[in-house]
Amino acid sequence: MKDYRRLATLMERIAHKYNQVENRKRPYGADLILTRAEIHTIVAVGDNPGINVTNLAKHLGITKGGASQMIYKLVDKGLVIKKVSPESDTEVVLSLTDAGIGAYDMHTEYHKKADEMLFAQLKGLDDKTYDLLVKLMQEYEKSMDDLINQ
């Protein structure tokens, strides 16, 4: 008999641990400490120069208000630039400052090393197991979306 509670408990523990990691601050240079949410916002802007706040929110899977608050923090820290869009006076587009690019580059290197560890474990999976894992994660994301939207 399948013990769904065991699987749900495991997923909750993983989510809790991810949140602990997400809330941990990391150094990005001598004088710059950022949360994972901050650096991932920087990465999203760096990967999508000229992105607007609405599309940034969609990309990150957060509310527009949450994205806007994060951008204000990053502008204050001198990492992100907000400019009026060349296409519309009512839209703001985002780009990175030199300091933001430096943090982006450091995080890219960090992810390269972290991804190597995870990918080494995933390489051992056969295609069927890998596809099942992807499907499980997609379903888990949908259930989280449903809970968020209740």
mmCIF file with all atom_site columns, C-alpha atoms in Angstrom:
data_model
loop_
_atom_site.group_PDB
_atom_site.id
_atom_site.type_symbol
_atom_site.label_atom_id
_atom_site.label_alt_id
_atom_site.label_comp_id
_atom_site.label_asym_id
_atom_site.label_entity_id
_atom_site.label_seq_id
_atom_site.pdbx_PDB_ins_code
_atom_site.Cartn_x
_atom_site.Cartn_y
_atom_site.Cartn_z
_atom_site.occupancy
_atom_site.B_iso_or_equiv
_atom_site.pdbx_formal_charge
_atom_site.auth_seq_id
_atom_site.auth_comp_id
_atom_site.auth_asym_id
_atom_site.auth_atom_id
_atom_site.pdbx_PDB_model_num
ATOM 1   C CA . MET A 1 1   ? 0.000  0.000  0.000   1.00 0.00 ? 1   MET A CA 1
ATOM 2   C CA . LYS A 1 2   ? 1.308  3.439  -0.929  1.00 0.00 ? 2   LYS A CA 1
ATOM 3   C CA . ASP A 1 3   ? 2.039  5.752  1.984   1.00 0.00 ? 3   ASP A CA 1
ATOM 4   C CA . TYR A 1 4   ? 1.150  9.164  0.523   1.00 0.00 ? 4   TYR A CA 1
ATOM 5   C CA . ARG A 1 5   ? 1.646  10.852 3.895   1.00 0.00 ? 5   ARG A CA 1
ATOM 6   C CA . ARG A 1 6   ? 5.305  9.734  3.858   1.00 0.00 ? 6   ARG A CA 1
ATOM 7   C CA . LEU A 1 7   ? 5.829  11.335 0.449   1.00 0.00 ? 7   LEU A CA 1
ATOM 8   C CA . ALA A 1 8   ? 3.987  14.516 1.493   1.00 0.00 ? 8   ALA A CA 1
ATOM 9   C CA . THR A 1 9   ? 6.100  14.742 4.653   1.00 0.00 ? 9   THR A CA 1
ATOM 10  C CA . LEU A 1 10  ? 9.287  14.346 2.628   1.00 0.00 ? 10  LEU A CA 1
ATOM 11  C CA . MET A 1 11  ? 8.188  17.076 0.211   1.00 0.00 ? 11  MET A CA 1
ATOM 12  C CA . GLU A 1 12  ? 7.346  19.381 3.136   1.00 0.00 ? 12  GLU A CA 1
ATOM 13  C CA . ARG A 1 13  ? 10.783 18.793 4.675   1.00 0.00 ? 13  ARG A CA 1
ATOM 14  C CA . ILE A 1 14  ? 12.459 19.536 1.354   1.00 0.00 ? 14  ILE A CA 1
ATOM 15  C CA . ALA A 1 15  ? 10.395 22.732 0.984   1.00 0.00 ? 15  ALA A CA 1
ATOM 16  C CA . HIS A 1 16  ? 11.324 23.768 4.535   1.00 0.00 ? 16  HIS A CA 1
ATOM 17  C CA . LYS A 1 17  ? 15.023 23.149 3.887   1.00 0.00 ? 17  LYS A CA 1
ATOM 18  C CA . TYR A 1 18  ? 14.813 25.029 0.599   1.00 0.00 ? 18  TYR A CA 1
ATOM 19  C CA . ASN A 1 19  ? 13.268 27.974 2.464   1.00 0.00 ? 19  ASN A CA 1
ATOM 20  C CA . GLN A 1 20  ? 16.129 27.873 4.970   1.00 0.00 ? 20  GLN A CA 1
ATOM 21  C CA . VAL A 1 21  ? 18.611 28.006 2.108   1.00 0.00 ? 21  VAL A CA 1
ATOM 22  C CA . GLU A 1 22  ? 16.534 30.673 0.338   1.00 0.00 ? 22  GLU A CA 1
ATOM 23  C CA . ASN A 1 23  ? 16.614 32.909 3.411   1.00 0.00 ? 23  ASN A CA 1
ATOM 24  C CA . ARG A 1 24  ? 20.356 32.545 3.983   1.00 0.00 ? 24  ARG A CA 1
ATOM 25  C CA . LYS A 1 25  ? 22.428 35.503 2.903   1.00 0.00 ? 25  LYS A CA 1
ATOM 26  C CA . ARG A 1 26  ? 25.629 34.990 0.886   1.00 0.00 ? 26  ARG A CA 1
ATOM 27  C CA . PRO A 1 27  ? 28.554 37.322 0.245   1.00 0.00 ? 27  PRO A CA 1
ATOM 28  C CA . TYR A 1 28  ? 29.031 38.652 -3.275  1.00 0.00 ? 28  TYR A CA 1
ATOM 29  C CA . GLY A 1 29  ? 32.211 40.591 -2.784  1.00 0.00 ? 29  GLY A CA 1
ATOM 30  C CA . ALA A 1 30  ? 33.771 42.254 0.241   1.00 0.00 ? 30  ALA A CA 1
ATOM 31  C CA . ASP A 1 31  ? 30.903 44.613 1.061   1.00 0.00 ? 31  ASP A CA 1
ATOM 32  C CA . LEU A 1 32  ? 27.878 42.982 -0.545  1.00 0.00 ? 32  LEU A CA 1
ATOM 33  C CA . ILE A 1 33  ? 25.641 40.448 1.210   1.00 0.00 ? 33  ILE A CA 1
ATOM 34  C CA . LEU A 1 34  ? 22.518 39.275 -0.664  1.00 0.00 ? 34  LEU A CA 1
ATOM 35  C CA . THR A 1 35  ? 19.648 36.888 -0.057  1.00 0.00 ? 35  THR A CA 1
ATOM 36  C CA . ARG A 1 36  ? 18.906 34.202 -2.621  1.00 0.00 ? 36  ARG A CA 1
ATOM 37  C CA . ALA A 1 37  ? 15.761 36.107 -3.597  1.00 0.00 ? 37  ALA A CA 1
ATOM 38  C CA . GLU A 1 38  ? 17.861 39.207 -4.275  1.00 0.00 ? 38  GLU A CA 1
ATOM 39  C CA . ILE A 1 39  ? 20.522 37.401 -6.301  1.00 0.00 ? 39  ILE A CA 1
ATOM 40  C CA . HIS A 1 40  ? 17.944 35.440 -8.289  1.00 0.00 ? 40  HIS A CA 1
ATOM 41  C CA . THR A 1 41  ? 16.228 38.715 -9.154  1.00 0.00 ? 41  THR A CA 1
ATOM 42  C CA . ILE A 1 42  ? 19.596 40.061 -10.295 1.00 0.00 ? 42  ILE A CA 1
ATOM 43  C CA . VAL A 1 43  ? 20.104 36.923 -12.393 1.00 0.00 ? 43  VAL A CA 1
ATOM 44  C CA . ALA A 1 44  ? 16.643 37.295 -13.954 1.00 0.00 ? 44  ALA A CA 1
ATOM 45  C CA . VAL A 1 45  ? 17.396 40.914 -14.892 1.00 0.00 ? 45  VAL A CA 1
ATOM 46  C CA . GLY A 1 46  ? 20.875 39.976 -16.134 1.00 0.00 ? 46  GLY A CA 1
ATOM 47  C CA . ASP A 1 47  ? 19.472 37.160 -18.265 1.00 0.00 ? 47  ASP A CA 1
ATOM 48  C CA . ASN A 1 48  ? 16.711 39.437 -19.622 1.00 0.00 ? 48  ASN A CA 1
ATOM 49  C CA . PRO A 1 49  ? 18.083 42.981 -20.025 1.00 0.00 ? 49  PRO A CA 1
ATOM 50  C CA . GLY A 1 50  ? 15.268 45.466 -20.544 1.00 0.00 ? 50  GLY A CA 1
ATOM 51  C CA . ILE A 1 51  ? 12.696 43.262 -18.792 1.00 0.00 ? 51  ILE A CA 1
ATOM 52  C CA . ASN A 1 52  ? 9.794  45.117 -17.179 1.00 0.00 ? 52  ASN A CA 1
ATOM 53  C CA . VAL A 1 53  ? 8.473  44.501 -13.653 1.00 0.00 ? 53  VAL A CA 1
ATOM 54  C CA . THR A 1 54  ? 5.391  42.596 -14.843 1.00 0.00 ? 54  THR A CA 1
ATOM 55  C CA . ASN A 1 55  ? 7.434  40.127 -16.882 1.00 0.00 ? 55  ASN A CA 1
ATOM 56  C CA . LEU A 1 56  ? 10.022 39.868 -14.109 1.00 0.00 ? 56  LEU A CA 1
ATOM 57  C CA . ALA A 1 57  ? 7.263  38.873 -11.675 1.00 0.00 ? 57  ALA A CA 1
ATOM 58  C CA . LYS A 1 58  ? 6.004  36.231 -14.105 1.00 0.00 ? 58  LYS A CA 1
ATOM 59  C CA . HIS A 1 59  ? 9.529  34.944 -14.671 1.00 0.00 ? 59  HIS A CA 1
ATOM 60  C CA . LEU A 1 60  ? 10.204 34.642 -10.930 1.00 0.00 ? 60  LEU A CA 1
ATOM 61  C CA . GLY A 1 61  ? 6.747  33.285 -10.103 1.00 0.00 ? 61  GLY A CA 1
ATOM 62  C CA . ILE A 1 62  ? 5.974  36.095 -7.650  1.00 0.00 ? 62  ILE A CA 1
ATOM 63  C CA . THR A 1 63  ? 3.461  38.924 -7.493  1.00 0.00 ? 63  THR A CA 1
ATOM 64  C CA . LYS A 1 64  ? 4.056  42.177 -9.329  1.00 0.00 ? 64  LYS A CA 1
ATOM 65  C CA . GLY A 1 65  ? 4.090  43.941 -5.956  1.00 0.00 ? 65  GLY A CA 1
ATOM 66  C CA . GLY A 1 66  ? 6.738  41.533 -4.658  1.00 0.00 ? 66  GLY A CA 1
ATOM 67  C CA . ALA A 1 67  ? 8.882  42.076 -7.740  1.00 0.00 ? 67  ALA A CA 1
ATOM 68  C CA . SER A 1 68  ? 8.483  45.838 -7.436  1.00 0.00 ? 68  SER A CA 1
ATOM 69  C CA . GLN A 1 69  ? 9.562  45.808 -3.768  1.00 0.00 ? 69  GLN A CA 1
ATOM 70  C CA . MET A 1 70  ? 12.589 43.694 -4.610  1.00 0.00 ? 70  MET A CA 1
ATOM 71  C CA . ILE A 1 71  ? 13.594 46.054 -7.411  1.00 0.00 ? 71  ILE A CA 1
ATOM 72  C CA . TYR A 1 72  ? 13.395 49.038 -5.031  1.00 0.00 ? 72  TYR A CA 1
ATOM 73  C CA . LYS A 1 73  ? 15.800 47.235 -2.666  1.00 0.00 ? 73  LYS A CA 1
ATOM 74  C CA . LEU A 1 74  ? 18.208 46.411 -5.473  1.00 0.00 ? 74  LEU A CA 1
ATOM 75  C CA . VAL A 1 75  ? 18.099 49.951 -6.862  1.00 0.00 ? 75  VAL A CA 1
ATOM 76  C CA . ASP A 1 76  ? 18.885 51.262 -3.354  1.00 0.00 ? 76  ASP A CA 1
ATOM 77  C CA . LYS A 1 77  ? 21.840 48.859 -3.161  1.00 0.00 ? 77  LYS A CA 1
ATOM 78  C CA . GLY A 1 78  ? 23.138 50.148 -6.492  1.00 0.00 ? 78  GLY A CA 1
ATOM 79  C CA . LEU A 1 79  ? 22.683 46.846 -8.332  1.00 0.00 ? 79  LEU A CA 1
ATOM 80  C CA . VAL A 1 80  ? 19.759 47.527 -10.686 1.00 0.00 ? 80  VAL A CA 1
ATOM 81  C CA . ILE A 1 81  ? 18.868 50.497 -12.872 1.00 0.00 ? 81  ILE A CA 1
ATOM 82  C CA . LYS A 1 82  ? 15.263 51.464 -13.644 1.00 0.00 ? 82  LYS A CA 1
ATOM 83  C CA . LYS A 1 83  ? 14.670 53.422 -16.845 1.00 0.00 ? 83  LYS A CA 1
ATOM 84  C CA . VAL A 1 84  ? 11.575 54.567 -18.670 1.00 0.00 ? 84  VAL A CA 1
ATOM 85  C CA . SER A 1 85  ? 10.931 52.184 -21.541 1.00 0.00 ? 85  SER A CA 1
ATOM 86  C CA . PRO A 1 86  ? 11.745 53.508 -25.003 1.00 0.00 ? 86  PRO A CA 1
ATOM 87  C CA . GLU A 1 87  ? 8.426  51.977 -26.112 1.00 0.00 ? 87  GLU A CA 1
ATOM 88  C CA . SER A 1 88  ? 6.114  53.461 -23.467 1.00 0.00 ? 88  SER A CA 1
ATOM 89  C CA . ASP A 1 89  ? 6.295  56.314 -20.963 1.00 0.00 ? 89  ASP A CA 1
ATOM 90  C CA . THR A 1 90  ? 4.212  54.272 -18.507 1.00 0.00 ? 90  THR A CA 1
ATOM 91  C CA . GLU A 1 91  ? 6.557  51.280 -18.459 1.00 0.00 ? 91  GLU A CA 1
ATOM 92  C CA . VAL A 1 92  ? 9.874  50.860 -16.652 1.00 0.00 ? 92  VAL A CA 1
ATOM 93  C CA . VAL A 1 93  ? 12.633 48.564 -17.916 1.00 0.00 ? 93  VAL A CA 1
ATOM 94  C CA . LEU A 1 94  ? 15.416 47.086 -15.826 1.00 0.00 ? 94  LEU A CA 1
ATOM 95  C CA . SER A 1 95  ? 19.136 46.509 -16.285 1.00 0.00 ? 95  SER A CA 1
ATOM 96  C CA . LEU A 1 96  ? 22.148 45.806 -14.081 1.00 0.00 ? 96  LEU A CA 1
ATOM 97  C CA . THR A 1 97  ? 24.755 48.258 -12.859 1.00 0.00 ? 97  THR A CA 1
ATOM 98  C CA . ASP A 1 98  ? 28.439 47.282 -12.935 1.00 0.00 ? 98  ASP A CA 1
ATOM 99  C CA . ALA A 1 99  ? 28.085 46.086 -9.322  1.00 0.00 ? 99  ALA A CA 1
ATOM 100 C CA . GLY A 1 100 ? 25.006 44.090 -10.335 1.00 0.00 ? 100 GLY A CA 1
ATOM 101 C CA . ILE A 1 101 ? 26.955 42.493 -13.180 1.00 0.00 ? 101 ILE A CA 1
ATOM 102 C CA . GLY A 1 102 ? 29.710 41.566 -10.715 1.00 0.00 ? 102 GLY A CA 1
ATOM 103 C CA . ALA A 1 103 ? 27.204 39.855 -8.402  1.00 0.00 ? 103 ALA A CA 1
ATOM 104 C CA . TYR A 1 104 ? 25.605 38.167 -11.422 1.00 0.00 ? 104 TYR A CA 1
ATOM 105 C CA . ASP A 1 105 ? 28.974 36.792 -12.539 1.00 0.00 ? 105 ASP A CA 1
ATOM 106 C CA . MET A 1 106 ? 29.840 35.511 -9.046  1.00 0.00 ? 106 MET A CA 1
ATOM 107 C CA . HIS A 1 107 ? 26.474 33.782 -8.741  1.00 0.00 ? 107 HIS A CA 1
ATOM 108 C CA . THR A 1 108 ? 26.845 32.212 -12.173 1.00 0.00 ? 108 THR A CA 1
ATOM 109 C CA . GLU A 1 109 ? 30.132 30.674 -11.022 1.00 0.00 ? 109 GLU A CA 1
ATOM 110 C CA . TYR A 1 110 ? 28.538 29.496 -7.752  1.00 0.00 ? 110 TYR A CA 1
ATOM 111 C CA . HIS A 1 111 ? 25.691 27.832 -9.672  1.00 0.00 ? 111 HIS A CA 1
ATOM 112 C CA . LYS A 1 112 ? 28.102 26.183 -12.051 1.00 0.00 ? 112 LYS A CA 1
ATOM 113 C CA . LYS A 1 113 ? 29.693 24.356 -9.101  1.00 0.00 ? 113 LYS A CA 1
ATOM 114 C CA . ALA A 1 114 ? 26.394 23.603 -7.313  1.00 0.00 ? 114 ALA A CA 1
ATOM 115 C CA . ASP A 1 115 ? 24.768 22.377 -10.528 1.00 0.00 ? 115 ASP A CA 1
ATOM 116 C CA . GLU A 1 116 ? 27.687 20.040 -11.189 1.00 0.00 ? 116 GLU A CA 1
ATOM 117 C CA . MET A 1 117 ? 26.986 18.278 -7.867  1.00 0.00 ? 117 MET A CA 1
ATOM 118 C CA . LEU A 1 118 ? 23.245 17.925 -8.531  1.00 0.00 ? 118 LEU A CA 1
ATOM 119 C CA . PHE A 1 119 ? 23.666 16.961 -12.169 1.00 0.00 ? 119 PHE A CA 1
ATOM 120 C CA . ALA A 1 120 ? 26.196 14.273 -11.218 1.00 0.00 ? 120 ALA A CA 1
ATOM 121 C CA . GLN A 1 121 ? 23.480 12.657 -9.087  1.00 0.00 ? 121 GLN A CA 1
ATOM 122 C CA . LEU A 1 122 ? 20.811 13.034 -11.776 1.00 0.00 ? 122 LEU A CA 1
ATOM 123 C CA . LYS A 1 123 ? 23.034 11.530 -14.482 1.00 0.00 ? 123 LYS A CA 1
ATOM 124 C CA . GLY A 1 124 ? 22.669 8.168  -12.757 1.00 0.00 ? 124 GLY A CA 1
ATOM 125 C CA . LEU A 1 125 ? 18.911 8.107  -13.372 1.00 0.00 ? 125 LEU A CA 1
ATOM 126 C CA . ASP A 1 126 ? 17.498 6.153  -16.279 1.00 0.00 ? 126 ASP A CA 1
ATOM 127 C CA . ASP A 1 127 ? 15.211 8.065  -18.685 1.00 0.00 ? 127 ASP A CA 1
ATOM 128 C CA . LYS A 1 128 ? 12.000 6.626  -17.239 1.00 0.00 ? 128 LYS A CA 1
ATOM 129 C CA . THR A 1 129 ? 12.919 7.606  -13.669 1.00 0.00 ? 129 THR A CA 1
ATOM 130 C CA . TYR A 1 130 ? 14.039 11.057 -14.805 1.00 0.00 ? 130 TYR A CA 1
ATOM 131 C CA . ASP A 1 131 ? 10.772 11.651 -16.697 1.00 0.00 ? 131 ASP A CA 1
ATOM 132 C CA . LEU A 1 132 ? 8.801  10.504 -13.646 1.00 0.00 ? 132 LEU A CA 1
ATOM 133 C CA . LEU A 1 133 ? 10.751 12.903 -11.426 1.00 0.00 ? 133 LEU A CA 1
ATOM 134 C CA . VAL A 1 134 ? 10.060 15.809 -13.809 1.00 0.00 ? 134 VAL A CA 1
ATOM 135 C CA . LYS A 1 135 ? 6.349  14.950 -13.846 1.00 0.00 ? 135 LYS A CA 1
ATOM 136 C CA . LEU A 1 136 ? 6.273  14.755 -10.038 1.00 0.00 ? 136 LEU A CA 1
ATOM 137 C CA . MET A 1 137 ? 7.942  18.162 -9.708  1.00 0.00 ? 137 MET A CA 1
ATOM 138 C CA . GLN A 1 138 ? 5.510  19.678 -12.234 1.00 0.00 ? 138 GLN A CA 1
ATOM 139 C CA . GLU A 1 139 ? 2.540  18.293 -10.303 1.00 0.00 ? 139 GLU A CA 1
ATOM 140 C CA . TYR A 1 140 ? 4.027  19.545 -7.029  1.00 0.00 ? 140 TYR A CA 1
ATOM 141 C CA . GLU A 1 141 ? 4.416  23.010 -8.542  1.00 0.00 ? 141 GLU A CA 1
ATOM 142 C CA . LYS A 1 142 ? 0.775  22.949 -9.682  1.00 0.00 ? 142 LYS A CA 1
ATOM 143 C CA . SER A 1 143 ? -0.378 21.981 -6.196  1.00 0.00 ? 143 SER A CA 1
ATOM 144 C CA . MET A 1 144 ? 1.660  24.859 -4.730  1.00 0.00 ? 144 MET A CA 1
ATOM 145 C CA . ASP A 1 145 ? 0.081  27.235 -7.279  1.00 0.00 ? 145 ASP A CA 1
ATOM 146 C CA . ASP A 1 146 ? -3.367 25.991 -6.241  1.00 0.00 ? 146 ASP A CA 1
ATOM 147 C CA . LEU A 1 147 ? -2.593 26.624 -2.570  1.00 0.00 ? 147 LEU A CA 1
ATOM 148 C CA . ILE A 1 148 ? -1.248 30.089 -3.341  1.00 0.00 ? 148 ILE A CA 1
ATOM 149 C CA . ASN A 1 149 ? -4.364 30.972 -5.331  1.00 0.00 ? 149 ASN A CA 1
ATOM 150 C CA . GLN A 1 150 ? -6.886 29.812 -2.712  1.00 0.00 ? 150 GLN A CA 1
#
